[in-house]
Short mmCIF file of C-alpha atoms in Angstrom, two decimals:
data_model
loop_
_atom_site.label_atom_id
_atom_site.label_comp_id
_atom_site.label_asym_id
_atom_site.label_seq_id
_atom_site.Cartn_x
_atom_site.Cartn_y
_atom_site.Cartn_z
CA UNK A 284 -176.83 -132.97 -11.74
CA UNK A 285 -180.03 -133.54 -9.91
CA UNK A 286 -183.33 -135.32 -9.79
CA UNK A 287 -186.71 -133.53 -9.73
CA UNK A 288 -189.76 -135.81 -9.65
CA UNK A 289 -188.97 -138.32 -12.42
CA UNK A 290 -186.68 -136.11 -14.55
CA UNK A 291 -182.89 -136.03 -14.34
CA UNK A 292 -179.74 -135.16 -16.29
CA UNK A 293 -176.73 -137.44 -16.84
CA UNK A 294 -173.45 -135.62 -17.41
CA UNK A 295 -171.20 -136.13 -20.40
CA UNK A 296 -168.64 -138.98 -20.07
CA UNK A 297 -170.88 -140.72 -17.55
CA UNK A 298 -173.71 -143.23 -17.69
CA UNK A 299 -176.47 -143.83 -15.16
CA UNK A 300 -177.58 -147.20 -13.82
CA UNK A 301 -181.37 -147.50 -13.71
CA UNK A 302 -182.96 -150.15 -11.51
CA UNK A 303 -186.54 -151.35 -11.31
CA UNK A 304 -187.60 -152.67 -7.95
CA UNK A 305 -183.93 -153.12 -7.06
CA UNK A 306 -183.02 -155.01 -10.24
CA UNK A 307 -180.85 -153.67 -13.04
CA UNK A 308 -182.96 -152.53 -15.98
CA UNK A 309 -180.97 -150.30 -18.34
CA UNK A 310 -178.20 -147.74 -18.92
CA UNK A 311 -179.12 -144.07 -18.84
CA UNK A 312 -177.11 -142.26 -21.55
CA UNK A 313 -175.75 -138.72 -21.06
CA UNK A 314 -178.40 -136.03 -21.37
CA UNK A 315 -182.01 -135.63 -20.26
CA UNK A 316 -183.59 -138.77 -18.81
CA UNK A 317 -186.97 -139.64 -17.35
CA UNK A 318 -187.27 -142.27 -14.64
CA UNK A 319 -190.73 -143.22 -13.51
CA UNK A 320 -190.20 -143.80 -9.82
CA UNK A 321 -193.89 -144.54 -9.41
CA UNK A 322 -193.30 -147.76 -11.33
CA UNK A 323 -190.46 -148.74 -9.04
CA UNK A 324 -187.64 -147.34 -11.16
CA UNK A 325 -184.79 -145.37 -9.66
CA UNK A 326 -181.31 -144.15 -10.51
CA UNK A 327 -178.91 -146.45 -8.60
CA UNK A 328 -175.73 -144.58 -9.45
CA UNK A 329 -173.29 -143.41 -12.10
CA UNK A 330 -170.26 -144.89 -13.87
CA UNK A 331 -167.55 -142.56 -15.20
CA UNK A 332 -166.32 -143.37 -18.71
CA UNK A 333 -163.22 -141.16 -18.41
CA UNK A 334 -159.72 -142.63 -18.35
CA UNK A 335 -158.53 -142.77 -14.77
CA UNK A 336 -155.04 -143.34 -13.39
CA UNK A 337 -154.01 -145.31 -10.36
CA UNK A 338 -150.42 -145.12 -9.04
CA UNK A 339 -149.40 -148.24 -7.14
CA UNK A 340 -146.17 -148.34 -5.09
CA UNK A 341 -144.93 -151.85 -4.50
CA UNK A 342 -141.90 -152.85 -2.42
CA UNK A 343 -140.18 -156.06 -3.42
CA UNK A 344 -136.76 -157.78 -3.56
CA UNK A 345 -134.54 -158.46 -6.55
CA UNK A 346 -132.64 -161.63 -7.35
CA UNK A 347 -129.46 -160.21 -5.78
CA UNK A 348 -131.35 -159.48 -2.51
CA UNK A 349 -131.78 -155.73 -2.94
CA UNK A 350 -135.04 -154.20 -1.79
CA UNK A 351 -136.57 -151.79 -4.30
CA UNK A 352 -139.72 -149.72 -4.42
CA UNK A 353 -141.47 -149.93 -7.81
CA UNK A 354 -144.14 -147.40 -8.81
CA UNK A 355 -146.60 -148.66 -11.43
CA UNK A 356 -149.10 -146.28 -13.06
CA UNK A 357 -152.22 -147.97 -14.45
CA UNK A 358 -154.56 -146.08 -16.77
CA UNK A 359 -158.01 -147.68 -17.02
CA UNK A 360 -161.63 -146.86 -17.93
CA UNK A 361 -165.06 -148.44 -17.68
CA UNK A 362 -166.58 -149.94 -20.84
CA UNK A 363 -169.98 -148.53 -21.69
CA UNK A 364 -171.14 -151.87 -23.08
CA UNK A 365 -170.22 -153.52 -19.78
CA UNK A 366 -171.30 -150.75 -17.42
CA UNK A 367 -173.53 -153.21 -15.55
CA UNK A 368 -170.51 -155.40 -14.71
CA UNK A 369 -168.41 -152.38 -13.75
CA UNK A 370 -171.13 -151.15 -11.37
CA UNK A 371 -172.24 -154.40 -9.74
CA UNK A 372 -169.32 -156.81 -9.82
CA UNK A 373 -166.68 -154.66 -8.09
CA UNK A 374 -167.07 -152.66 -4.93
CA UNK A 375 -163.64 -151.02 -5.24
CA UNK A 376 -161.92 -151.43 -8.63
CA UNK A 377 -158.83 -149.53 -7.42
CA UNK A 378 -158.15 -152.09 -4.72
CA UNK A 379 -158.62 -154.89 -7.25
CA UNK A 380 -156.12 -153.33 -9.66
CA UNK A 381 -153.67 -152.70 -6.82
CA UNK A 382 -153.81 -156.34 -5.74
CA UNK A 383 -152.98 -157.63 -9.22
CA UNK A 384 -150.16 -155.11 -9.64
CA UNK A 385 -148.64 -156.34 -6.38
CA UNK A 386 -148.98 -159.93 -7.52
CA UNK A 387 -147.32 -159.44 -10.94
CA UNK A 388 -144.52 -157.12 -9.76
CA UNK A 389 -143.59 -159.37 -6.85
CA UNK A 390 -143.56 -162.36 -9.18
CA UNK A 391 -141.41 -160.69 -11.88
CA UNK A 392 -138.81 -158.56 -10.07
CA UNK A 393 -137.36 -161.34 -7.83
CA UNK A 394 -136.29 -163.20 -10.98
CA UNK A 395 -133.85 -160.50 -12.15
CA UNK A 396 -130.96 -158.59 -10.61
CA UNK A 397 -131.09 -154.90 -9.75
CA UNK A 398 -129.27 -153.62 -12.84
CA UNK A 399 -131.61 -155.58 -15.11
CA UNK A 400 -134.70 -154.21 -13.36
CA UNK A 401 -134.03 -150.80 -14.88
CA UNK A 402 -133.41 -152.29 -18.32
CA UNK A 403 -136.44 -154.60 -18.25
CA UNK A 404 -138.99 -152.20 -16.75
CA UNK A 405 -140.95 -152.20 -20.03
CA UNK A 406 -141.21 -155.98 -19.85
CA UNK A 407 -142.49 -155.76 -16.27
CA UNK A 408 -145.07 -153.15 -17.31
CA UNK A 409 -146.17 -155.37 -20.20
CA UNK A 410 -146.65 -158.33 -17.84
CA UNK A 411 -148.74 -156.20 -15.48
CA UNK A 412 -150.90 -154.87 -18.30
CA UNK A 413 -151.43 -158.33 -19.79
CA UNK A 414 -152.58 -159.75 -16.45
CA UNK A 415 -154.84 -156.77 -15.71
CA UNK A 416 -156.46 -156.88 -19.16
CA UNK A 417 -157.26 -160.55 -18.69
CA UNK A 418 -158.81 -160.04 -15.25
CA UNK A 419 -160.39 -156.57 -15.35
CA UNK A 420 -162.10 -157.21 -18.68
CA UNK A 421 -164.42 -159.60 -16.86
CA UNK A 422 -165.45 -156.76 -14.55
CA UNK A 423 -166.17 -154.29 -17.35
CA UNK A 424 -162.90 -152.32 -17.30
CA UNK A 425 -160.34 -151.77 -20.07
CA UNK A 426 -156.64 -151.21 -19.28
CA UNK A 427 -155.40 -148.43 -21.55
CA UNK A 428 -151.76 -148.28 -20.49
CA UNK A 429 -149.43 -149.54 -17.78
CA UNK A 430 -146.15 -147.77 -17.02
CA UNK A 431 -143.32 -148.34 -14.56
CA UNK A 432 -142.68 -144.72 -13.60
CA UNK A 433 -140.12 -145.14 -10.82
CA UNK A 434 -137.68 -147.74 -9.50
CA UNK A 435 -136.09 -146.68 -6.23
CA UNK A 436 -133.58 -148.95 -4.49
CA UNK A 437 -132.78 -148.72 -0.81
CA UNK A 438 -130.96 -145.49 0.12
CA UNK A 439 -127.71 -147.25 1.06
CA UNK A 440 -127.76 -149.26 -2.18
CA UNK A 441 -128.40 -146.13 -4.22
CA UNK A 442 -125.46 -144.39 -2.53
CA UNK A 443 -123.20 -147.37 -3.28
CA UNK A 444 -124.30 -147.44 -6.91
CA UNK A 445 -123.54 -143.72 -7.28
CA UNK A 446 -120.10 -144.20 -5.73
CA UNK A 447 -119.34 -147.10 -8.07
CA UNK A 448 -120.47 -145.07 -11.05
CA UNK A 449 -118.43 -142.05 -9.93
CA UNK A 450 -115.30 -144.21 -9.44
CA UNK A 451 -115.75 -145.76 -12.89
CA UNK A 452 -116.12 -142.37 -14.56
CA UNK A 453 -113.10 -141.04 -12.65
CA UNK A 454 -111.03 -143.99 -13.83
CA UNK A 455 -112.08 -143.38 -17.43
CA UNK A 456 -111.29 -139.67 -17.10
CA UNK A 457 -107.85 -140.45 -15.66
CA UNK A 458 -107.07 -142.84 -18.51
CA UNK A 459 -108.19 -140.29 -21.07
CA UNK A 460 -106.08 -137.58 -19.45
CA UNK A 461 -103.01 -139.86 -19.39
CA UNK A 462 -103.56 -140.78 -23.03
CA UNK A 463 -103.83 -137.10 -23.96
CA UNK A 464 -100.60 -136.28 -22.11
CA UNK A 465 -98.89 -139.19 -23.86
CA UNK A 466 -99.99 -137.95 -27.27
CA UNK A 467 -98.87 -134.43 -26.33
CA UNK A 468 -95.41 -135.64 -25.32
CA UNK A 469 -95.06 -137.72 -28.49
CA UNK A 470 -96.08 -134.78 -30.66
CA UNK A 471 -93.72 -132.48 -28.76
CA UNK A 472 -90.83 -134.94 -29.25
CA UNK A 473 -91.68 -135.27 -32.94
CA UNK A 474 -91.72 -131.49 -33.23
CA UNK A 475 -88.37 -131.14 -31.52
CA UNK A 476 -86.85 -133.83 -33.73
CA UNK A 477 -88.21 -132.15 -36.86
CA UNK A 478 -86.95 -128.78 -35.63
CA UNK A 479 -83.45 -130.14 -34.97
CA UNK A 480 -83.42 -131.85 -38.34
CA UNK A 481 -84.39 -128.65 -40.16
CA UNK A 482 -81.88 -126.70 -38.09
CA UNK A 483 -79.14 -129.16 -39.05
CA UNK A 484 -80.12 -128.91 -42.72
CA UNK A 485 -79.97 -125.12 -42.45
CA UNK A 486 -76.55 -125.14 -40.80
CA UNK A 487 -75.22 -127.58 -43.40
CA UNK A 488 -76.49 -125.40 -46.25
CA UNK A 489 -75.03 -122.30 -44.59
CA UNK A 490 -71.61 -123.93 -44.30
CA UNK A 491 -71.80 -125.18 -47.85
CA UNK A 492 -72.62 -121.65 -49.05
CA UNK A 493 -69.66 -120.25 -47.08
CA UNK A 494 -67.30 -122.84 -48.57
CA UNK A 495 -68.61 -122.17 -52.10
CA UNK A 496 -68.21 -118.41 -51.61
CA UNK A 497 -64.65 -118.78 -50.33
CA UNK A 498 -63.74 -121.02 -53.22
CA UNK A 499 -65.12 -118.61 -55.78
CA UNK A 500 -63.42 -115.64 -54.14
CA UNK A 501 -60.04 -117.42 -54.01
CA UNK A 502 -60.23 -118.52 -57.61
CA UNK A 503 -61.32 -115.07 -58.84
CA UNK A 504 -58.59 -113.24 -56.88
CA UNK A 505 -55.78 -115.59 -57.90
CA UNK A 506 -56.77 -115.41 -61.57
CA UNK A 507 -56.82 -111.58 -61.68
CA UNK A 508 -53.73 -110.87 -59.55
CA UNK A 509 -50.45 -112.19 -60.95
CA UNK A 510 -47.99 -113.83 -58.61
CA UNK A 511 -50.60 -114.97 -56.06
CA UNK A 512 -51.55 -118.51 -55.40
CA UNK A 513 -54.85 -119.80 -53.98
CA UNK A 514 -53.02 -120.52 -50.76
CA UNK A 515 -52.00 -116.88 -50.34
CA UNK A 516 -55.50 -115.65 -51.02
CA UNK A 517 -57.00 -118.15 -48.58
CA UNK A 518 -54.56 -117.07 -45.88
CA UNK A 519 -55.53 -113.46 -46.43
CA UNK A 520 -59.27 -114.26 -46.27
CA UNK A 521 -58.85 -116.31 -43.16
CA UNK A 522 -56.85 -113.51 -41.54
CA UNK A 523 -59.59 -111.04 -42.38
CA UNK A 524 -62.23 -113.36 -40.93
CA UNK A 525 -60.10 -113.78 -37.83
CA UNK A 526 -59.94 -110.05 -37.14
CA UNK A 527 -63.66 -109.63 -37.91
CA UNK A 528 -64.40 -112.34 -35.35
CA UNK A 529 -62.29 -110.62 -32.74
CA UNK A 530 -64.11 -107.38 -33.46
CA UNK A 531 -67.51 -109.03 -32.98
CA UNK A 532 -66.39 -110.57 -29.70
CA UNK A 533 -65.25 -107.19 -28.44
CA UNK A 534 -68.50 -105.48 -29.40
CA UNK A 535 -71.12 -108.00 -28.26
CA UNK A 536 -69.48 -110.09 -25.56
CA UNK A 537 -70.23 -109.29 -21.93
CA UNK A 538 -66.57 -109.91 -21.02
CA UNK A 539 -64.45 -106.80 -20.65
CA UNK A 540 -61.18 -108.62 -21.30
CA UNK A 541 -60.40 -111.15 -24.08
CA UNK A 542 -57.03 -112.92 -24.32
CA UNK A 543 -55.95 -113.56 -27.90
CA UNK A 544 -52.62 -114.68 -29.45
CA UNK A 545 -50.53 -111.58 -30.24
CA UNK A 546 -47.72 -113.12 -32.26
CA UNK A 547 -48.04 -113.16 -36.11
CA UNK A 548 -47.10 -116.83 -36.08
CA UNK A 549 -50.30 -117.59 -34.22
CA UNK A 550 -52.35 -116.26 -37.12
CA UNK A 551 -50.40 -118.47 -39.50
CA UNK A 552 -50.99 -121.47 -37.28
CA UNK A 553 -54.76 -120.77 -37.16
CA UNK A 554 -54.90 -120.35 -40.90
CA UNK A 555 -53.02 -123.63 -41.37
CA UNK A 556 -55.47 -125.47 -39.12
CA UNK A 557 -58.55 -124.08 -40.93
CA UNK A 558 -57.02 -124.80 -44.36
CA UNK A 559 -56.15 -128.39 -43.42
CA UNK A 560 -59.68 -128.95 -42.15
CA UNK A 561 -61.14 -127.51 -45.32
CA UNK A 562 -58.94 -129.71 -47.52
CA UNK A 563 -59.82 -132.81 -45.50
CA UNK A 564 -63.48 -131.99 -45.93
CA UNK A 565 -63.05 -131.59 -49.68
CA UNK A 566 -61.17 -134.90 -49.85
CA UNK A 567 -63.96 -136.60 -47.92
CA UNK A 568 -66.59 -135.26 -50.36
CA UNK A 569 -64.52 -136.37 -53.33
CA UNK A 570 -64.09 -139.86 -51.85
CA UNK A 571 -67.87 -140.21 -51.33
CA UNK A 572 -68.53 -139.04 -54.88
#
């Protein structure tokens, strides 16, 4: 960009301010321009039409007396139709914007507590933008967007908040773990109860099958062999089972010595006890039926 005699170039996204004898005359659009300096005209300066951003850090206090640092980003641009106002009315638009951001933030944040500052940051940004639009429009500037980009409490407050949050999460995790262990124990108990129930059903069916088999064997033997009664057959079966049991004990037991009754009367006594128990069980079933 330069000026040779009375010819000059205005860059894109900018406008030039042309004065005549020190008084504003017109806007010089982007491109080639001629300014007759002999007639008292001159190029006073340029106004950028690009969107610019200003980051303003403001320290203030919340309603619960916590100092916070709030960063507000303001995006603004000059209006081409009001370039004269933008050039002449403000010496430093950034300082003007900064002052109004300070004013709005320090008027809004002290009304709310720290936790609500984070939740209501969009409302604070809207208040800042509304106030800036109302004021800066008079000076030829448009406010495109206003954002609260950072809210930083005091370091000690931030540390306390993190500790509170960590303690809360730890408490929730502990409760969840305890609840999971409780469910696991309940399910384990239910499984054990179901297992014992099924085991009992299996044992009962096994005993019933043994009783049915003995009954069928006794009846079949007594009907095919003359002179034998069911009692004699049952005694013989019980005696056979007795010796089979002794054999199994001798083969699989870790004991090297087993004491068993050696008199024949002992076998008769055992058979009598088993038979009486069997008959009592049959009588009990018949009574229930």
